[in-house]
Amino acid sequence: MAARVWRGSAKDAFLNKLKYIYGVGPRRFSATFEAAAGGAPRIPHSSKKGRFLTGTMIGLAIAGGAYVSTVDEATYCGWLFKATRIVNPFFALLDAEVAHRLAVSAAAHGFVPREKRPDPTILGLEVWGRKFTNPIGLAAGFDKNAEAVESLLGLGFGFVEVGSVTPMPQEGNPKPRIFRLPKEGAIINRCGFNSEGIVVVAKRLGAQHGKRKMEETSSTSHSLTEEVKHGGKAGPGILGVNIGKNKTSEDAASDYVQGVHTLSQYADYLVINISSPNTPGLRKLQGRKQLKDLVKKVQAARDEMQWAEEGPPPLVVKIAPDLSKEDIEDIAAVALALHLDGLIISNTTVSRPDPVSNHPLAGESGGLSGKPLFDMSTNILKEMYILTRGKIPLIGCGGVSSGEDAYKKIRAGATLVQLYTAFAYGGPALIPQIKAELAECLAKDGFKSVQEAVGADCR
């Protein structure tokens, strides 16, 4: 591909290119990070670290803008994703929740790279009548309040799940509540569904949905029309909305029904989260009778709404990894009997498998995510695929940090795969890396598509 040719002065070309790539003009770079830091709780010396991080990113942007004029767009896109690794160590200097808040704010302001290279065709698949350009998604918990949907989808994820969203705003559990275990590639969190509530999230998703509809109706470009056709309600990727219950609520079903009535119109799929270990009593909803009653009520609430030609969004349940064999069998039976659209396997674990068991932070309460969860969640995934006979799409989540990990999830029965902890540590550069590695794994074993490999280890 030839390098883009810009008209006007060299200065104008440079400024236009910055705006084209980052979505903001150079004058907004500093303001973006000031806003991000300002929205986060203050910690000792954070202002100095914030200014240093801001200066570093501005320097990268300027250097990148100068570099891009000599290369084609795809090459520069690859360079920009790799360059984000430079920033990761600076985020590690900050408190875990402050770093998370800064990352979400930066993404919300468009200060993240945008993937402009097409995904390998071998990664494309169709689930629930929706087309995914790749099976790699971002799990709920990162963008809890749907602040950065467009930018996160723009990173190259096949789908992004926001939430968990509760009916009423709630602060969650006391801080500190997020603990890093970097050597183990793990995180312990006890956030407790901190959420701005369904009204705030609905406004954000409504604005995004309206913007998408305007693009559909006003665009005369064939390429954009195709992008919209293959995308979802929020952009070129698929959007999932994860719904939770308020901590003090005595009627869990009512909370989930409220979430469905308010948010389902903006979702490509809905998730009932009944498996967080940080909300008292929540996991009891995974019992056979409780789950059956809950799913029936939520399905009825969804189906009583008026839907356009594409129909209602699929309903998915997210389950825990800390389940007995009887629990797993009960959930599988309910899923099949009620024709559930999918299961996410799994949420975080309250156990502390090796090598975390002897870690100084092992005694912190909360759910453990990351690499130590991989084997546990994958074993349950495989068992669930066998019990449901491959009739229900499964989303594999827990400990995925490479394309090979994603491939193992798919072979164990996952149609789609989610990551979170690895993204928190690795940043945007991890996404194209995982997709490339997954495509290589599929091709190496002779599979022509993701769908062909689903459940390969269960046959």
CSV table of C-alpha atoms in Angstrom, one decimal:
chain,number,residue,atom,x,y,z
A,1,MET,CA,0.0,0.0,0.0
A,2,ALA,CA,1.3,3.4,-0.9
A,3,ALA,CA,1.9,6.0,1.7
A,4,ARG,CA,-1.0,8.4,2.2
A,5,VAL,CA,-0.5,11.7,0.4
A,6,TRP,CA,-1.6,14.8,2.2
A,7,ARG,CA,-2.4,18.2,0.7
A,8,GLY,CA,-1.4,21.5,2.2
A,9,SER,CA,1.6,22.4,4.3
A,10,ALA,CA,3.8,19.8,6.1
A,11,LYS,CA,2.6,21.2,9.4
A,12,ASP,CA,-1.1,20.8,8.4
A,13,ALA,CA,-0.5,17.3,7.2
A,14,PHE,CA,1.2,16.3,10.5
A,15,LEU,CA,-1.6,17.7,12.6
A,16,ASN,CA,-4.3,16.1,10.4
A,17,LYS,CA,-2.6,12.8,10.7
A,18,LEU,CA,-2.5,13.0,14.5
A,19,LYS,CA,-6.2,13.8,14.5
A,20,TYR,CA,-6.9,11.0,12.0
A,21,ILE,CA,-5.0,8.3,14.0
A,22,TYR,CA,-5.8,9.3,17.6
A,23,GLY,CA,-9.2,10.9,17.1
A,24,VAL,CA,-8.1,14.0,18.9
A,25,GLY,CA,-6.0,17.1,18.0
A,26,PRO,CA,-2.6,17.6,19.6
A,27,ARG,CA,-3.9,20.3,22.0
A,28,ARG,CA,-6.2,17.7,23.5
A,29,PHE,CA,-3.5,15.1,24.4
A,30,SER,CA,-2.6,16.8,27.6
A,31,ALA,CA,-6.2,17.6,28.4
A,32,THR,CA,-7.1,14.0,27.9
A,33,PHE,CA,-4.7,12.7,30.5
A,34,GLU,CA,-5.5,15.6,32.9
A,35,ALA,CA,-9.1,14.5,32.7
A,36,ALA,CA,-8.3,10.9,33.2
A,37,ALA,CA,-6.1,11.6,36.2
A,38,GLY,CA,-8.5,14.0,37.6
A,39,GLY,CA,-11.3,11.4,37.6
A,40,ALA,CA,-9.2,9.0,39.7
A,41,PRO,CA,-8.5,9.0,43.4
A,42,ARG,CA,-5.3,10.7,44.4
A,43,ILE,CA,-2.4,8.8,45.8
A,44,PRO,CA,1.0,10.0,46.9
A,45,HIS,CA,3.1,11.4,44.1
A,46,SER,CA,0.5,10.5,41.5
A,47,SER,CA,0.5,13.9,40.0
A,48,LYS,CA,4.2,13.6,39.2
A,49,LYS,CA,3.7,10.2,37.7
A,50,GLY,CA,0.7,11.4,35.8
A,51,ARG,CA,2.7,14.3,34.3
A,52,PHE,CA,5.5,12.0,33.4
A,53,LEU,CA,3.1,9.6,31.8
A,54,THR,CA,1.4,12.4,29.9
A,55,GLY,CA,4.7,13.7,28.6
A,56,THR,CA,5.7,10.2,27.5
A,57,MET,CA,2.5,9.7,25.6
A,58,ILE,CA,2.7,13.1,23.9
A,59,GLY,CA,6.3,12.3,22.9
A,60,LEU,CA,5.2,9.0,21.4
A,61,ALA,CA,2.4,10.7,19.6
A,62,ILE,CA,4.7,13.3,18.1
A,63,ALA,CA,7.3,10.8,17.2
A,64,GLY,CA,4.7,8.5,15.7
A,65,GLY,CA,3.2,11.4,13.7
A,66,ALA,CA,6.6,12.1,12.2
A,67,TYR,CA,7.2,8.4,11.4
A,68,VAL,CA,3.8,7.7,9.8
A,69,SER,CA,4.4,9.9,6.8
A,70,THR,CA,7.1,7.4,5.6
A,71,VAL,CA,5.1,4.2,5.9
A,72,ASP,CA,1.8,2.7,4.9
A,73,GLU,CA,-1.2,2.6,7.2
A,74,ALA,CA,-1.0,-1.1,8.1
A,75,THR,CA,2.7,-0.9,9.0
A,76,TYR,CA,2.2,2.1,11.2
A,77,CYS,CA,-0.9,0.5,12.9
A,78,GLY,CA,1.3,-2.4,13.9
A,79,TRP,CA,4.0,-0.1,15.2
A,80,LEU,CA,1.5,1.9,17.2
A,81,PHE,CA,0.1,-1.3,18.9
A,82,LYS,CA,3.6,-2.4,19.8
A,83,ALA,CA,4.5,1.0,21.1
A,84,THR,CA,1.8,0.8,23.8
A,85,ARG,CA,4.1,-1.7,25.6
A,86,ILE,CA,6.3,1.2,26.5
A,87,VAL,CA,3.5,2.7,28.6
A,88,ASN,CA,2.6,-0.5,30.6
A,89,PRO,CA,5.4,-0.1,33.2
A,90,PHE,CA,4.2,3.4,34.0
A,91,PHE,CA,0.7,2.1,34.8
A,92,ALA,CA,2.3,-0.5,37.0
A,93,LEU,CA,3.7,2.3,39.2
A,94,LEU,CA,0.2,3.4,40.0
A,95,ASP,CA,-2.3,1.9,42.5
A,96,ALA,CA,-4.2,-0.9,40.7
A,97,GLU,CA,-7.6,0.9,40.7
A,98,VAL,CA,-6.2,4.2,39.8
A,99,ALA,CA,-4.4,2.6,36.8
A,100,HIS,CA,-7.6,1.0,35.8
A,101,ARG,CA,-9.5,4.2,36.0
A,102,LEU,CA,-6.9,6.0,34.0
A,103,ALA,CA,-6.9,3.3,31.3
A,104,VAL,CA,-10.7,3.5,30.9
A,105,SER,CA,-10.6,7.3,30.8
A,106,ALA,CA,-7.9,7.3,28.2
A,107,ALA,CA,-9.9,4.9,26.1
A,108,ALA,CA,-13.1,6.9,26.5
A,109,HIS,CA,-11.2,10.0,25.1
A,110,GLY,CA,-10.0,8.0,22.1
A,111,PHE,CA,-6.4,7.9,23.3
A,112,VAL,CA,-5.8,4.3,22.2
A,113,PRO,CA,-4.7,2.8,18.9
A,114,ARG,CA,-7.3,1.8,16.4
A,115,GLU,CA,-7.0,-1.4,14.5
A,116,LYS,CA,-7.1,-0.8,10.8
A,117,ARG,CA,-5.9,-4.2,9.6
A,118,PRO,CA,-8.4,-6.8,8.7
A,119,ASP,CA,-8.6,-9.9,10.8
A,120,PRO,CA,-7.4,-13.2,9.3
A,121,THR,CA,-10.4,-14.8,7.5
A,122,ILE,CA,-9.9,-18.0,9.4
A,123,LEU,CA,-11.0,-16.3,12.6
A,124,GLY,CA,-14.4,-15.1,11.3
A,125,LEU,CA,-17.5,-16.9,12.5
A,126,GLU,CA,-21.2,-16.5,13.0
A,127,VAL,CA,-22.9,-17.0,16.4
A,128,TRP,CA,-26.6,-16.2,17.2
A,129,GLY,CA,-27.0,-14.9,13.7
A,130,ARG,CA,-24.4,-12.3,14.3
A,131,LYS,CA,-21.1,-12.1,12.5
A,132,PHE,CA,-17.9,-11.9,14.5
A,133,THR,CA,-14.7,-11.0,12.7
A,134,ASN,CA,-12.8,-12.9,15.4
A,135,PRO,CA,-13.7,-14.8,18.5
A,136,ILE,CA,-11.5,-12.8,21.0
A,137,GLY,CA,-13.5,-10.6,23.3
A,138,LEU,CA,-13.1,-8.3,26.3
A,139,ALA,CA,-14.8,-9.7,29.4
A,140,ALA,CA,-17.0,-7.6,31.7
A,141,GLY,CA,-15.3,-5.8,34.5
A,142,PHE,CA,-13.0,-3.5,32.5
A,143,ASP,CA,-15.6,-1.0,31.2
A,144,LYS,CA,-18.2,-1.4,33.9
A,145,ASN,CA,-20.1,1.7,32.9
A,146,ALA,CA,-19.9,1.6,29.1
A,147,GLU,CA,-17.7,4.7,28.9
A,148,ALA,CA,-15.3,3.5,26.2
A,149,VAL,CA,-17.2,1.0,24.0
A,150,GLU,CA,-16.3,2.5,20.6
A,151,SER,CA,-12.6,2.7,21.4
A,152,LEU,CA,-12.4,-0.7,22.9
A,153,LEU,CA,-14.1,-2.3,19.9
A,154,GLY,CA,-11.7,-0.2,17.8
A,155,LEU,CA,-8.8,-2.0,19.4
A,156,GLY,CA,-9.7,-5.1,17.4
A,157,PHE,CA,-11.7,-7.2,19.8
A,158,GLY,CA,-14.4,-9.3,18.1
A,159,PHE,CA,-16.7,-8.3,20.9
A,160,VAL,CA,-16.8,-6.3,24.1
A,161,GLU,CA,-18.9,-6.9,27.2
A,162,VAL,CA,-19.7,-4.0,29.5
A,163,GLY,CA,-20.8,-4.2,33.1
A,164,SER,CA,-21.8,-5.6,35.4
A,165,VAL,CA,-24.5,-2.9,35.6
A,166,THR,CA,-26.8,-2.8,38.6
A,167,PRO,CA,-30.3,-1.1,38.6
A,168,MET,CA,-29.4,1.5,41.2
A,169,PRO,CA,-25.9,3.2,41.5
A,170,GLN,CA,-23.7,1.6,44.1
A,171,GLU,CA,-20.1,2.2,45.2
A,172,GLY,CA,-19.2,-1.4,45.7
A,173,ASN,CA,-17.0,-2.7,48.5
A,174,PRO,CA,-14.5,-0.5,50.5
A,175,LYS,CA,-11.0,0.2,49.0
A,176,PRO,CA,-8.5,-1.1,48.5
A,177,ARG,CA,-10.2,-3.9,46.6
A,178,ILE,CA,-8.0,-4.8,43.7
A,179,PHE,CA,-4.6,-6.6,44.3
A,180,ARG,CA,-2.0,-7.3,41.6
A,181,LEU,CA,0.0,-10.6,41.6
A,182,PRO,CA,2.2,-9.8,38.5
A,183,LYS,CA,4.6,-12.7,38.7
A,184,GLU,CA,1.6,-15.1,38.8
A,185,GLY,CA,-0.2,-13.2,36.0
A,186,ALA,CA,-3.2,-12.8,38.4
A,187,ILE,CA,-5.4,-10.3,40.1
A,188,ILE,CA,-7.6,-10.6,43.2
A,189,ASN,CA,-10.6,-8.3,43.3
A,190,ARG,CA,-13.5,-7.7,45.6
A,191,CYS,CA,-15.1,-4.7,43.9
A,192,GLY,CA,-18.6,-5.8,44.5
A,193,PHE,CA,-20.5,-4.6,41.4
A,194,ASN,CA,-19.4,-0.9,41.7
A,195,SER,CA,-21.7,0.7,39.1
A,196,GLU,CA,-23.2,4.0,38.0
A,197,GLY,CA,-26.5,2.3,37.5
A,198,ILE,CA,-28.7,1.4,34.5
A,199,VAL,CA,-30.0,4.9,33.8
A,200,VAL,CA,-26.5,6.4,33.3
A,201,VAL,CA,-25.3,3.4,31.3
A,202,ALA,CA,-28.5,3.4,29.2
A,203,LYS,CA,-27.9,7.1,28.2
A,204,ARG,CA,-24.3,6.3,27.1
A,205,LEU,CA,-25.4,3.2,25.1
A,206,GLY,CA,-28.3,5.1,23.6
A,207,ALA,CA,-26.0,7.9,22.4
A,208,GLN,CA,-23.7,5.3,20.8
A,209,HIS,CA,-26.6,3.4,19.3
A,210,GLY,CA,-28.0,6.7,17.8
A,211,LYS,CA,-24.6,7.5,16.3
A,212,ARG,CA,-24.5,4.1,14.7
A,213,LYS,CA,-28.0,4.5,13.2
A,214,MET,CA,-27.0,7.8,11.7
A,215,GLU,CA,-24.0,6.2,10.1
A,216,GLU,CA,-26.2,3.5,8.6
A,217,THR,CA,-28.7,6.0,7.1
A,218,SER,CA,-26.4,8.7,6.0
A,219,SER,CA,-23.5,6.8,4.6
A,220,THR,CA,-23.3,6.2,0.9
A,221,SER,CA,-19.9,4.4,1.1
A,222,HIS,CA,-20.1,0.7,0.2
A,223,SER,CA,-17.2,-0.1,2.5
A,224,LEU,CA,-18.9,1.6,5.5
A,225,THR,CA,-22.2,-0.1,4.6
A,226,GLU,CA,-20.5,-3.5,4.7
A,227,GLU,CA,-18.9,-2.6,8.0
A,228,VAL,CA,-22.2,-1.8,9.5
A,229,LYS,CA,-23.8,-4.9,8.1
A,230,HIS,CA,-21.1,-7.1,9.7
A,231,GLY,CA,-21.0,-5.2,13.0
A,232,GLY,CA,-23.4,-4.9,15.9
A,233,LYS,CA,-25.4,-2.2,17.7
A,234,ALA,CA,-22.4,-0.2,18.9
A,235,GLY,CA,-19.9,-0.5,16.1
A,236,PRO,CA,-17.9,-2.8,13.9
A,237,GLY,CA,-17.8,-5.4,16.7
A,238,ILE,CA,-20.4,-7.1,18.9
A,239,LEU,CA,-21.6,-5.5,22.2
A,240,GLY,CA,-22.6,-7.6,25.2
A,241,VAL,CA,-24.3,-6.1,28.3
A,242,ASN,CA,-23.7,-7.8,31.6
A,243,ILE,CA,-26.4,-7.3,34.2
A,244,GLY,CA,-26.0,-7.7,38.0
A,245,LYS,CA,-28.1,-7.1,41.1
A,246,ASN,CA,-27.8,-4.5,43.9
A,247,LYS,CA,-26.1,-5.7,47.1
A,248,THR,CA,-29.1,-4.7,49.3
A,249,SER,CA,-31.8,-5.9,46.9
A,250,GLU,CA,-34.1,-8.6,48.3
A,251,ASP,CA,-35.6,-9.5,44.9
A,252,ALA,CA,-32.8,-10.6,42.5
A,253,ALA,CA,-35.2,-11.4,39.7
A,254,SER,CA,-36.7,-7.9,39.8
A,255,ASP,CA,-33.2,-6.4,39.5
A,256,TYR,CA,-32.3,-8.5,36.4
A,257,VAL,CA,-35.7,-7.8,34.8
A,258,GLN,CA,-35.1,-4.0,35.3
A,259,GLY,CA,-31.8,-4.4,33.6
A,260,VAL,CA,-33.3,-6.3,30.7
A,261,HIS,CA,-36.1,-3.7,30.2
A,262,THR,CA,-33.7,-0.8,30.2
A,263,LEU,CA,-30.6,-2.1,28.5
A,264,SER,CA,-31.5,-5.0,26.1
A,265,GLN,CA,-32.4,-2.7,23.2
A,266,TYR,CA,-28.7,-1.6,23.0
A,267,ALA,CA,-27.2,-5.1,23.4
A,268,ASP,CA,-26.2,-7.7,20.8
A,269,TYR,CA,-26.4,-10.2,23.7
A,270,LEU,CA,-27.3,-10.0,27.3
A,271,VAL,CA,-25.5,-11.6,30.3
A,272,ILE,CA,-27.1,-12.6,33.7
A,273,ASN,CA,-24.2,-12.5,36.1
A,274,ILE,CA,-25.0,-14.8,39.0
A,275,SER,CA,-21.5,-15.8,39.8
A,276,SER,CA,-19.5,-12.9,41.3
A,277,PRO,CA,-18.1,-14.0,44.7
A,278,ASN,CA,-18.2,-10.4,45.9
A,279,THR,CA,-22.0,-10.0,46.3
A,280,PRO,CA,-23.4,-11.9,49.3
A,281,GLY,CA,-25.8,-14.7,48.3
A,282,LEU,CA,-25.4,-14.1,44.6
A,283,ARG,CA,-24.0,-17.6,43.8
A,284,LYS,CA,-27.0,-19.3,45.4
A,285,LEU,CA,-28.9,-18.3,42.2
A,286,GLN,CA,-26.8,-21.0,40.4
A,287,GLY,CA,-28.9,-23.8,42.2
A,288,ARG,CA,-31.2,-25.7,39.9
A,289,LYS,CA,-34.5,-24.4,41.1
A,290,GLN,CA,-33.3,-20.8,41.6
A,291,LEU,CA,-31.6,-20.7,38.2
A,292,LYS,CA,-34.7,-22.1,36.4
A,293,ASP,CA,-37.0,-19.6,38.1
A,294,LEU,CA,-34.7,-16.7,37.4
A,295,VAL,CA,-34.1,-17.5,33.7
A,296,LYS,CA,-37.8,-18.0,33.1
A,297,LYS,CA,-38.6,-14.5,34.5
A,298,VAL,CA,-35.8,-12.8,32.6
A,299,GLN,CA,-36.7,-14.6,29.3
A,300,ALA,CA,-40.3,-13.5,29.8
A,301,ALA,CA,-39.2,-9.9,30.4
A,302,ARG,CA,-37.1,-9.9,27.3
A,303,ASP,CA,-39.7,-11.6,25.1
A,304,GLU,CA,-42.6,-9.3,26.1
A,305,MET,CA,-40.8,-6.3,24.6
A,306,GLN,CA,-41.3,-5.3,21.0
A,307,TRP,CA,-38.4,-6.2,18.7
A,308,ALA,CA,-37.6,-5.4,15.2
A,309,GLU,CA,-36.8,-7.9,12.5
A,310,GLU,CA,-33.5,-9.1,14.1
A,311,GLY,CA,-35.4,-10.2,17.2
A,312,PRO,CA,-34.4,-10.0,20.9
A,313,PRO,CA,-30.8,-10.3,22.0
A,314,PRO,CA,-29.5,-13.7,23.0
A,315,LEU,CA,-29.5,-14.4,26.8
A,316,VAL,CA,-26.4,-15.8,28.4
A,317,VAL,CA,-25.6,-16.9,31.9
A,318,LYS,CA,-22.2,-16.4,33.5
A,319,ILE,CA,-21.3,-19.2,36.0
A,320,ALA,CA,-18.6,-19.7,38.6
A,321,PRO,CA,-15.6,-22.1,38.4
A,322,ASP,CA,-16.2,-23.2,42.1
A,323,LEU,CA,-18.9,-25.7,41.2
A,324,SER,CA,-19.5,-29.4,42.2
A,325,LYS,CA,-20.2,-32.0,39.5
A,326,GLU,CA,-23.8,-32.0,40.6
A,327,ASP,CA,-24.0,-28.2,40.2
A,328,ILE,CA,-22.6,-28.4,36.7
A,329,GLU,CA,-25.0,-31.1,35.7
A,330,ASP,CA,-28.0,-29.0,37.1
A,331,ILE,CA,-26.9,-25.9,35.2
A,332,ALA,CA,-26.5,-27.9,32.0
A,333,ALA,CA,-30.0,-29.4,32.4
A,334,VAL,CA,-31.6,-26.0,33.0
A,335,ALA,CA,-29.7,-24.5,30.0
A,336,LEU,CA,-31.0,-27.3,27.7
A,337,ALA,CA,-34.5,-27.3,29.0
A,338,LEU,CA,-35.0,-23.6,28.8
A,339,HIS,CA,-33.1,-23.2,25.5
A,340,LEU,CA,-30.6,-20.8,27.0
A,341,ASP,CA,-28.6,-19.0,24.3
A,342,GLY,CA,-25.2,-19.5,25.9
A,343,LEU,CA,-23.0,-19.8,29.0
A,344,ILE,CA,-19.9,-18.0,30.0
A,345,ILE,CA,-17.4,-20.2,31.8
A,346,SER,CA,-16.2,-18.9,34.0
A,347,ASN,CA,-16.1,-16.0,36.5
A,348,THR,CA,-13.4,-15.6,39.1
A,349,THR,CA,-12.6,-18.3,41.8
A,350,VAL,CA,-12.6,-18.0,45.6
A,351,SER,CA,-10.0,-20.7,45.7
A,352,ARG,CA,-6.2,-20.1,45.6
A,353,PRO,CA,-4.6,-22.7,43.4
A,354,ASP,CA,-0.9,-22.9,43.0
A,355,PRO,CA,1.2,-20.8,42.6
A,356,VAL,CA,-1.0,-18.3,44.4
A,357,SER,CA,-1.6,-20.4,47.5
A,358,ASN,CA,1.6,-19.3,49.2
A,359,HIS,CA,1.5,-15.7,48.0
A,360,PRO,CA,1.3,-13.0,50.7
A,361,LEU,CA,-1.9,-11.7,49.2
A,362,ALA,CA,-3.6,-15.1,49.1
A,363,GLY,CA,-5.4,-14.3,52.2
A,364,GLU,CA,-7.2,-11.3,50.7
A,365,SER,CA,-10.9,-12.0,50.1
A,366,GLY,CA,-12.3,-11.8,46.6
A,367,GLY,CA,-12.2,-13.5,43.3
A,368,LEU,CA,-9.0,-14.6,41.7
A,369,SER,CA,-8.5,-14.2,37.9
A,370,GLY,CA,-5.6,-14.7,35.5
A,371,LYS,CA,-3.3,-17.6,34.7
A,372,PRO,CA,-3.9,-19.7,37.8
A,373,LEU,CA,-7.6,-19.9,36.8
A,374,PHE,CA,-6.9,-21.4,33.4
A,375,ASP,CA,-6.9,-25.1,34.1
A,376,MET,CA,-9.9,-25.0,36.5
A,377,SER,CA,-12.1,-23.0,34.1
A,378,THR,CA,-11.1,-24.9,31.1
A,379,ASN,CA,-11.9,-28.3,32.7
A,380,ILE,CA,-15.4,-27.0,33.6
A,381,LEU,CA,-15.8,-25.7,30.1
A,382,LYS,CA,-15.0,-29.1,28.6
A,383,GLU,CA,-17.4,-30.8,31.0
A,384,MET,CA,-20.2,-28.4,30.2
A,385,TYR,CA,-19.6,-28.8,26.4
A,386,ILE,CA,-20.0,-32.6,26.8
A,387,LEU,CA,-23.1,-32.3,29.0
A,388,THR,CA,-24.8,-29.8,26.6
A,389,ARG,CA,-23.8,-32.0,23.7
A,390,GLY,CA,-22.4,-28.9,21.9
A,391,LYS,CA,-25.9,-27.5,21.4
A,392,ILE,CA,-25.3,-24.3,23.4
A,393,PRO,CA,-22.6,-21.7,22.5
A,394,LEU,CA,-20.1,-21.5,25.3
A,395,ILE,CA,-17.8,-18.5,26.0
A,396,GLY,CA,-14.5,-19.5,27.5
A,397,CYS,CA,-13.1,-17.1,30.1
A,398,GLY,CA,-10.4,-17.5,32.6
A,399,GLY,CA,-6.6,-17.3,32.3
A,400,VAL,CA,-6.3,-16.6,28.6
A,401,SER,CA,-3.1,-14.8,27.9
A,402,SER,CA,-2.0,-16.1,24.5
A,403,GLY,CA,-3.3,-17.4,21.2
A,404,GLU,CA,-2.5,-20.9,22.3
A,405,ASP,CA,-4.6,-20.4,25.4
A,406,ALA,CA,-7.5,-19.2,23.3
A,407,TYR,CA,-7.0,-22.3,21.0
A,408,LYS,CA,-7.2,-24.6,24.0
A,409,LYS,CA,-10.4,-23.0,25.2
A,410,ILE,CA,-11.9,-23.5,21.7
A,411,ARG,CA,-10.8,-27.1,21.5
A,412,ALA,CA,-12.4,-27.6,24.9
A,413,GLY,CA,-15.7,-26.4,23.6
A,414,ALA,CA,-15.7,-22.6,23.5
A,415,THR,CA,-17.2,-20.9,20.5
A,416,LEU,CA,-15.9,-17.5,21.7
A,417,VAL,CA,-13.2,-16.5,24.2
A,418,GLN,CA,-12.8,-13.6,26.6
A,419,LEU,CA,-9.8,-12.1,28.4
A,420,TYR,CA,-9.4,-9.5,31.0
A,421,THR,CA,-6.5,-9.9,33.4
A,422,ALA,CA,-4.0,-10.5,30.6
A,423,PHE,CA,-5.3,-7.4,28.9
A,424,ALA,CA,-4.8,-5.4,32.1
A,425,TYR,CA,-1.2,-6.5,32.2
A,426,GLY,CA,-0.4,-6.6,28.5
A,427,GLY,CA,-2.4,-3.7,27.1
A,428,PRO,CA,-3.5,-3.2,23.5
A,429,ALA,CA,-0.5,-4.9,22.0
A,430,LEU,CA,-1.8,-8.3,23.3
A,431,ILE,CA,-4.8,-8.3,21.0
A,432,PRO,CA,-3.2,-8.6,17.6
A,433,GLN,CA,-0.7,-11.0,19.1
A,434,ILE,CA,-3.4,-13.3,20.3
A,435,LYS,CA,-5.3,-13.2,17.1
A,436,ALA,CA,-2.2,-14.0,15.0
A,437,GLU,CA,-1.2,-16.8,17.3
A,438,LEU,CA,-4.7,-18.3,17.2
A,439,ALA,CA,-4.8,-18.2,13.4
A,440,GLU,CA,-1.5,-20.0,13.3
A,441,CYS,CA,-2.7,-22.7,15.7
A,442,LEU,CA,-5.8,-23.3,13.7
A,443,ALA,CA,-3.9,-23.5,10.4
A,444,LYS,CA,-1.2,-25.7,11.8
A,445,ASP,CA,-3.8,-28.4,12.8
A,446,GLY,CA,-5.6,-28.2,9.5
A,447,PHE,CA,-8.7,-26.3,10.6
A,448,LYS,CA,-10.2,-24.0,8.0
A,449,SER,CA,-12.3,-22.0,10.6
A,450,VAL,CA,-12.8,-21.5,14.3
A,451,GLN,CA,-16.1,-23.4,14.1
A,452,GLU,CA,-14.4,-26.5,12.9
A,453,ALA,CA,-12.1,-26.6,16.0
A,454,VAL,CA,-14.9,-26.0,18.6
A,455,GLY,CA,-15.0,-29.0,20.9
A,456,ALA,CA,-12.2,-30.9,19.1
A,457,ASP,CA,-10.9,-32.4,22.3
A,458,CYS,CA,-14.3,-33.7,23.3
A,459,ARG,CA,-15.0,-35.8,20.2
